Amino acid sequence: MRSSIFAKWVRGHSFDSHVILPGVLSLLMMGMYFSGNAWLQNIVAPAMDNMPLFSAREFGVLELLQDFFLLCIVFYSVRCFVAAREGMVKLFALGLIVVSVFTLLEEIDYGAHFIEYFTGQHGSLAQETWSRNWHNKTSASGVQNVSYIKLAANFAILTGFILAPLLLSNVRNRTIRLLVPSRWMIATVLLIVLMSYLAHYLDDAGYSVIGDKPGNLYKNVSEFRELNMYYLLLLYTAVLHERIITRLHDQ
């Protein structure tokens, strides 16, 4: 199986791929959204006539980029599964496929906003009738499911992309060394945190408000963080596939 151009570029340009590209992309998107210009903000997260904002912004560049990154993650995860020869690696790749497909379907609300766009029939925001996805539903305790997902994601990033590269990069077990992310991922995680703080700071300072109208990502500015998290996973799955291919060629 062939390696990919993107994965080769990532491995050969670590600083550019792990810091420069996501940093420039984040600053560009935030610059447009917080510019005070309605036209630029609508490119990132649009408001559309006769369409609820929570559905309309799915057609913006920010959400569409998230969908694209997730599609790429699914693609690389499947390639990892097909290329892997070790049972543990194959099982790990299968887990990546399940998680990435589920996340993609949740992210696009299982196609609900496309159906609503063409039919003109839109659902409500009422939690008791919410059926667009699972992560925005409210549990019996009154907490949205997304809160538990964020907690799990933060734990996974801390252990998988910070502690694992620091503690396990030089272990003797070949399978663990294969699966452990590059230490460059730590820089990307730090960038995610920095960009998240910047987005929330700009939002709290009112830079998303145009006239007297709240920004189109009102109470959802965390979408910038999600974009970078998906990019982090895209880096990981692309590099993992490249590692698997390299190992097969060396055998």
Short mmCIF file of C-alpha atoms in Angstrom, two decimals:
data_model
loop_
_atom_site.label_atom_id
_atom_site.label_comp_id
_atom_site.label_asym_id
_atom_site.label_seq_id
_atom_site.Cartn_x
_atom_site.Cartn_y
_atom_site.Cartn_z
CA MET A 1 0.00 0.00 0.00
CA ARG A 2 1.26 3.46 -0.89
CA SER A 3 2.04 6.19 1.61
CA SER A 4 0.37 9.59 1.15
CA ILE A 5 1.78 12.93 0.04
CA PHE A 6 0.33 14.64 3.13
CA ALA A 7 1.87 12.12 5.55
CA LYS A 8 5.26 12.42 3.88
CA TRP A 9 5.05 16.20 4.12
CA VAL A 10 4.12 16.01 7.81
CA ARG A 11 7.09 13.78 8.64
CA GLY A 12 9.47 15.92 6.62
CA HIS A 13 8.21 19.31 7.83
CA SER A 14 7.42 18.82 11.52
CA PHE A 15 7.37 22.47 12.60
CA ASP A 16 5.36 23.62 9.58
CA SER A 17 2.77 20.84 9.90
CA HIS A 18 2.41 20.80 13.69
CA VAL A 19 2.60 24.53 14.45
CA ILE A 20 2.65 26.87 11.45
CA LEU A 21 -0.22 25.40 9.40
CA PRO A 22 -2.76 25.02 12.26
CA GLY A 23 -1.67 28.36 13.74
CA VAL A 24 -2.11 30.27 10.49
CA LEU A 25 -5.42 28.54 9.76
CA SER A 26 -6.77 29.35 13.24
CA LEU A 27 -5.66 32.99 13.13
CA LEU A 28 -7.12 33.42 9.65
CA MET A 29 -10.49 31.98 10.65
CA MET A 30 -10.63 33.95 13.90
CA GLY A 31 -9.48 37.11 12.14
CA MET A 32 -12.38 36.82 9.72
CA TYR A 33 -14.93 35.93 12.39
CA PHE A 34 -13.92 38.64 14.88
CA SER A 35 -13.26 41.29 12.22
CA GLY A 36 -16.51 43.13 12.78
CA ASN A 37 -17.30 42.64 9.11
CA ALA A 38 -20.58 40.75 8.56
CA TRP A 39 -19.51 39.43 5.15
CA LEU A 40 -16.27 37.93 6.52
CA GLN A 41 -18.03 36.51 9.58
CA ASN A 42 -20.63 34.87 7.38
CA ILE A 43 -17.93 33.04 5.43
CA VAL A 44 -16.77 31.42 8.67
CA ALA A 45 -20.22 30.86 10.20
CA PRO A 46 -23.12 32.10 8.09
CA ALA A 47 -26.58 33.28 8.97
CA MET A 48 -29.11 32.28 6.30
CA ASP A 49 -32.63 33.55 5.59
CA ASN A 50 -35.43 31.29 6.79
CA MET A 51 -32.96 28.94 8.48
CA PRO A 52 -32.17 28.64 12.22
CA LEU A 53 -28.67 29.83 13.12
CA PHE A 54 -27.70 26.49 14.70
CA SER A 55 -28.36 24.85 11.34
CA ALA A 56 -27.15 27.64 9.02
CA ARG A 57 -23.66 27.82 10.51
CA GLU A 58 -23.11 24.18 9.49
CA PHE A 59 -22.62 25.53 5.96
CA GLY A 60 -19.78 27.83 6.98
CA VAL A 61 -16.09 27.26 6.27
CA LEU A 62 -15.37 26.47 9.92
CA GLU A 63 -17.85 23.59 10.16
CA LEU A 64 -17.11 22.33 6.65
CA LEU A 65 -13.38 22.19 7.45
CA GLN A 66 -14.20 20.14 10.54
CA ASP A 67 -16.19 17.72 8.38
CA PHE A 68 -13.33 17.51 5.88
CA PHE A 69 -10.76 16.77 8.58
CA LEU A 70 -13.00 14.07 10.03
CA LEU A 71 -13.45 12.49 6.59
CA CYS A 72 -9.66 12.42 6.23
CA ILE A 73 -9.33 10.84 9.68
CA VAL A 74 -11.79 8.10 8.67
CA PHE A 75 -9.82 7.61 5.44
CA TYR A 76 -6.47 7.24 7.20
CA SER A 77 -7.96 5.06 9.95
CA VAL A 78 -9.31 2.64 7.35
CA ARG A 79 -5.93 2.60 5.60
CA CYS A 80 -4.22 1.86 8.92
CA PHE A 81 -6.60 -1.04 9.52
CA VAL A 82 -6.02 -2.49 6.05
CA ALA A 83 -2.23 -2.07 6.18
CA ALA A 84 -1.68 -3.29 9.76
CA ARG A 85 -0.35 -6.82 10.21
CA GLU A 86 -0.18 -6.97 14.01
CA GLY A 87 -3.41 -7.85 15.79
CA MET A 88 -3.05 -5.11 18.41
CA VAL A 89 -2.44 -2.43 15.79
CA LYS A 90 -5.37 -3.69 13.72
CA LEU A 91 -7.65 -3.56 16.78
CA PHE A 92 -6.43 -0.05 17.60
CA ALA A 93 -7.10 1.08 14.01
CA LEU A 94 -10.60 -0.42 14.21
CA GLY A 95 -11.21 1.66 17.32
CA LEU A 96 -10.07 4.76 15.43
CA ILE A 97 -12.53 3.95 12.65
CA VAL A 98 -15.45 3.57 15.06
CA VAL A 99 -14.64 6.79 16.95
CA SER A 100 -14.02 8.86 13.81
CA VAL A 101 -17.15 7.66 11.98
CA PHE A 102 -19.30 8.30 15.06
CA THR A 103 -17.77 11.77 15.51
CA LEU A 104 -18.30 12.64 11.84
CA LEU A 105 -21.96 11.57 11.94
CA GLU A 106 -22.51 13.54 15.14
CA GLU A 107 -20.75 16.57 13.66
CA ILE A 108 -23.00 16.65 10.59
CA ASP A 109 -26.10 15.85 12.70
CA TYR A 110 -26.59 12.73 10.57
CA GLY A 111 -27.38 15.00 7.61
CA ALA A 112 -30.25 16.81 9.34
CA HIS A 113 -29.23 20.31 8.24
CA PHE A 114 -28.96 19.22 4.60
CA ILE A 115 -32.46 17.73 4.75
CA GLU A 116 -33.80 20.87 6.44
CA TYR A 117 -32.14 23.11 3.86
CA PHE A 118 -33.88 21.37 0.95
CA THR A 119 -37.24 20.79 2.66
CA GLY A 120 -37.48 24.10 4.49
CA GLN A 121 -38.71 22.28 7.60
CA HIS A 122 -36.52 22.97 10.63
CA GLY A 123 -36.48 21.38 14.06
CA SER A 124 -36.63 23.30 17.31
CA LEU A 125 -34.03 23.80 20.04
CA ALA A 126 -36.27 22.23 22.70
CA GLN A 127 -34.21 19.67 24.61
CA GLU A 128 -37.16 17.38 25.25
CA THR A 129 -37.64 16.90 21.49
CA TRP A 130 -33.98 17.15 20.43
CA SER A 131 -33.18 14.38 17.98
CA ARG A 132 -30.49 15.85 15.69
CA ASN A 133 -27.58 14.20 17.50
CA TRP A 134 -26.56 12.52 20.75
CA HIS A 135 -23.89 14.89 22.03
CA ASN A 136 -26.25 17.86 22.45
CA LYS A 137 -28.94 15.91 24.29
CA THR A 138 -29.36 16.62 27.99
CA SER A 139 -29.10 13.69 30.40
CA ALA A 140 -31.42 13.05 33.34
CA SER A 141 -28.97 14.97 35.55
CA GLY A 142 -29.46 18.09 33.44
CA VAL A 143 -25.99 17.97 31.88
CA GLN A 144 -25.45 17.85 28.12
CA ASN A 145 -23.70 14.71 26.88
CA VAL A 146 -21.07 16.89 25.21
CA SER A 147 -19.74 17.77 28.67
CA TYR A 148 -18.77 14.14 29.23
CA ILE A 149 -17.25 13.95 25.74
CA LYS A 150 -15.11 17.03 26.44
CA LEU A 151 -13.92 15.50 29.71
CA ALA A 152 -12.98 12.25 27.95
CA ALA A 153 -11.31 14.15 25.09
CA ASN A 154 -9.23 16.25 27.50
CA PHE A 155 -8.10 13.11 29.33
CA ALA A 156 -7.23 11.38 26.05
CA ILE A 157 -5.21 14.36 24.85
CA LEU A 158 -3.36 14.69 28.16
CA THR A 159 -2.44 11.01 28.34
CA GLY A 160 -2.13 10.21 24.64
CA PHE A 161 -0.54 13.33 23.19
CA ILE A 162 1.46 14.76 26.10
CA LEU A 163 2.35 12.06 28.64
CA ALA A 164 2.74 9.15 26.18
CA PRO A 165 5.26 10.94 23.90
CA LEU A 166 7.25 12.05 26.96
CA LEU A 167 7.25 8.69 28.75
CA LEU A 168 6.90 5.97 26.12
CA SER A 169 8.77 7.12 23.02
CA ASN A 170 11.85 4.99 23.80
CA VAL A 171 10.28 1.82 25.19
CA ARG A 172 11.47 -1.50 23.76
CA ASN A 173 8.04 -2.73 22.72
CA ARG A 174 7.81 -2.09 18.95
CA THR A 175 4.02 -1.90 18.92
CA ILE A 176 3.91 0.77 21.61
CA ARG A 177 6.61 2.78 19.82
CA LEU A 178 4.56 2.54 16.63
CA LEU A 179 1.38 3.85 18.29
CA VAL A 180 2.88 6.56 20.50
CA PRO A 181 2.50 10.02 18.89
CA SER A 182 5.49 12.14 17.95
CA ARG A 183 6.69 14.64 20.55
CA TRP A 184 5.84 17.34 18.03
CA MET A 185 2.21 16.64 18.93
CA ILE A 186 2.84 18.35 22.28
CA ALA A 187 3.44 21.60 20.42
CA THR A 188 0.14 21.17 18.57
CA VAL A 189 -1.70 20.55 21.86
CA LEU A 190 -0.21 23.71 23.34
CA LEU A 191 -1.29 25.58 20.22
CA ILE A 192 -4.84 24.25 20.64
CA VAL A 193 -4.96 25.60 24.20
CA LEU A 194 -3.53 28.98 23.16
CA MET A 195 -5.93 29.41 20.23
CA SER A 196 -8.87 28.37 22.41
CA TYR A 197 -8.02 31.00 25.03
CA LEU A 198 -7.62 33.62 22.30
CA ALA A 199 -10.99 32.80 20.73
CA HIS A 200 -12.79 33.00 24.08
CA TYR A 201 -10.99 36.23 24.98
CA LEU A 202 -12.03 37.89 21.72
CA ASP A 203 -15.59 36.64 22.12
CA ASP A 204 -15.85 37.84 25.73
CA ALA A 205 -14.47 41.21 24.64
CA GLY A 206 -17.35 41.55 22.20
CA TYR A 207 -15.41 41.40 18.94
CA SER A 208 -17.90 38.93 17.48
CA VAL A 209 -20.81 41.36 17.91
CA ILE A 210 -21.82 43.26 14.78
CA GLY A 211 -24.01 46.25 15.57
CA ASP A 212 -26.28 44.97 18.30
CA LYS A 213 -26.35 41.41 16.95
CA PRO A 214 -24.37 38.63 18.70
CA GLY A 215 -21.89 36.69 16.60
CA ASN A 216 -23.13 33.75 14.57
CA LEU A 217 -21.18 31.41 16.90
CA TYR A 218 -22.91 32.78 19.99
CA LYS A 219 -22.17 30.34 22.85
CA ASN A 220 -20.37 28.09 20.34
CA VAL A 221 -16.97 29.75 19.94
CA SER A 222 -15.45 26.41 21.04
CA GLU A 223 -15.85 25.37 17.39
CA PHE A 224 -12.38 26.86 16.81
CA ARG A 225 -10.97 24.45 19.39
CA GLU A 226 -12.79 21.52 17.79
CA LEU A 227 -11.24 22.35 14.42
CA ASN A 228 -7.73 22.14 15.87
CA MET A 229 -8.51 18.96 17.78
CA TYR A 230 -9.64 17.28 14.57
CA TYR A 231 -6.48 18.50 12.87
CA LEU A 232 -4.44 16.95 15.69
CA LEU A 233 -6.13 13.59 15.08
CA LEU A 234 -5.63 13.97 11.34
CA LEU A 235 -1.89 14.43 11.93
CA TYR A 236 -1.81 11.36 14.14
CA THR A 237 -3.68 9.01 11.80
CA ALA A 238 -1.71 10.18 8.75
CA VAL A 239 1.63 9.65 10.49
CA LEU A 240 0.50 6.31 11.95
CA HIS A 241 -0.32 5.04 8.47
CA GLU A 242 3.06 6.22 7.21
CA ARG A 243 4.78 4.40 10.08
CA ILE A 244 2.90 1.18 9.34
CA ILE A 245 3.83 1.36 5.66
CA THR A 246 7.48 2.07 6.49
CA ARG A 247 7.60 -0.90 8.86
CA LEU A 248 6.14 -3.19 6.20
CA HIS A 249 8.75 -2.07 3.67
CA ASP A 250 11.56 -2.64 6.19
CA GLN A 251 10.53 -6.23 6.90
#
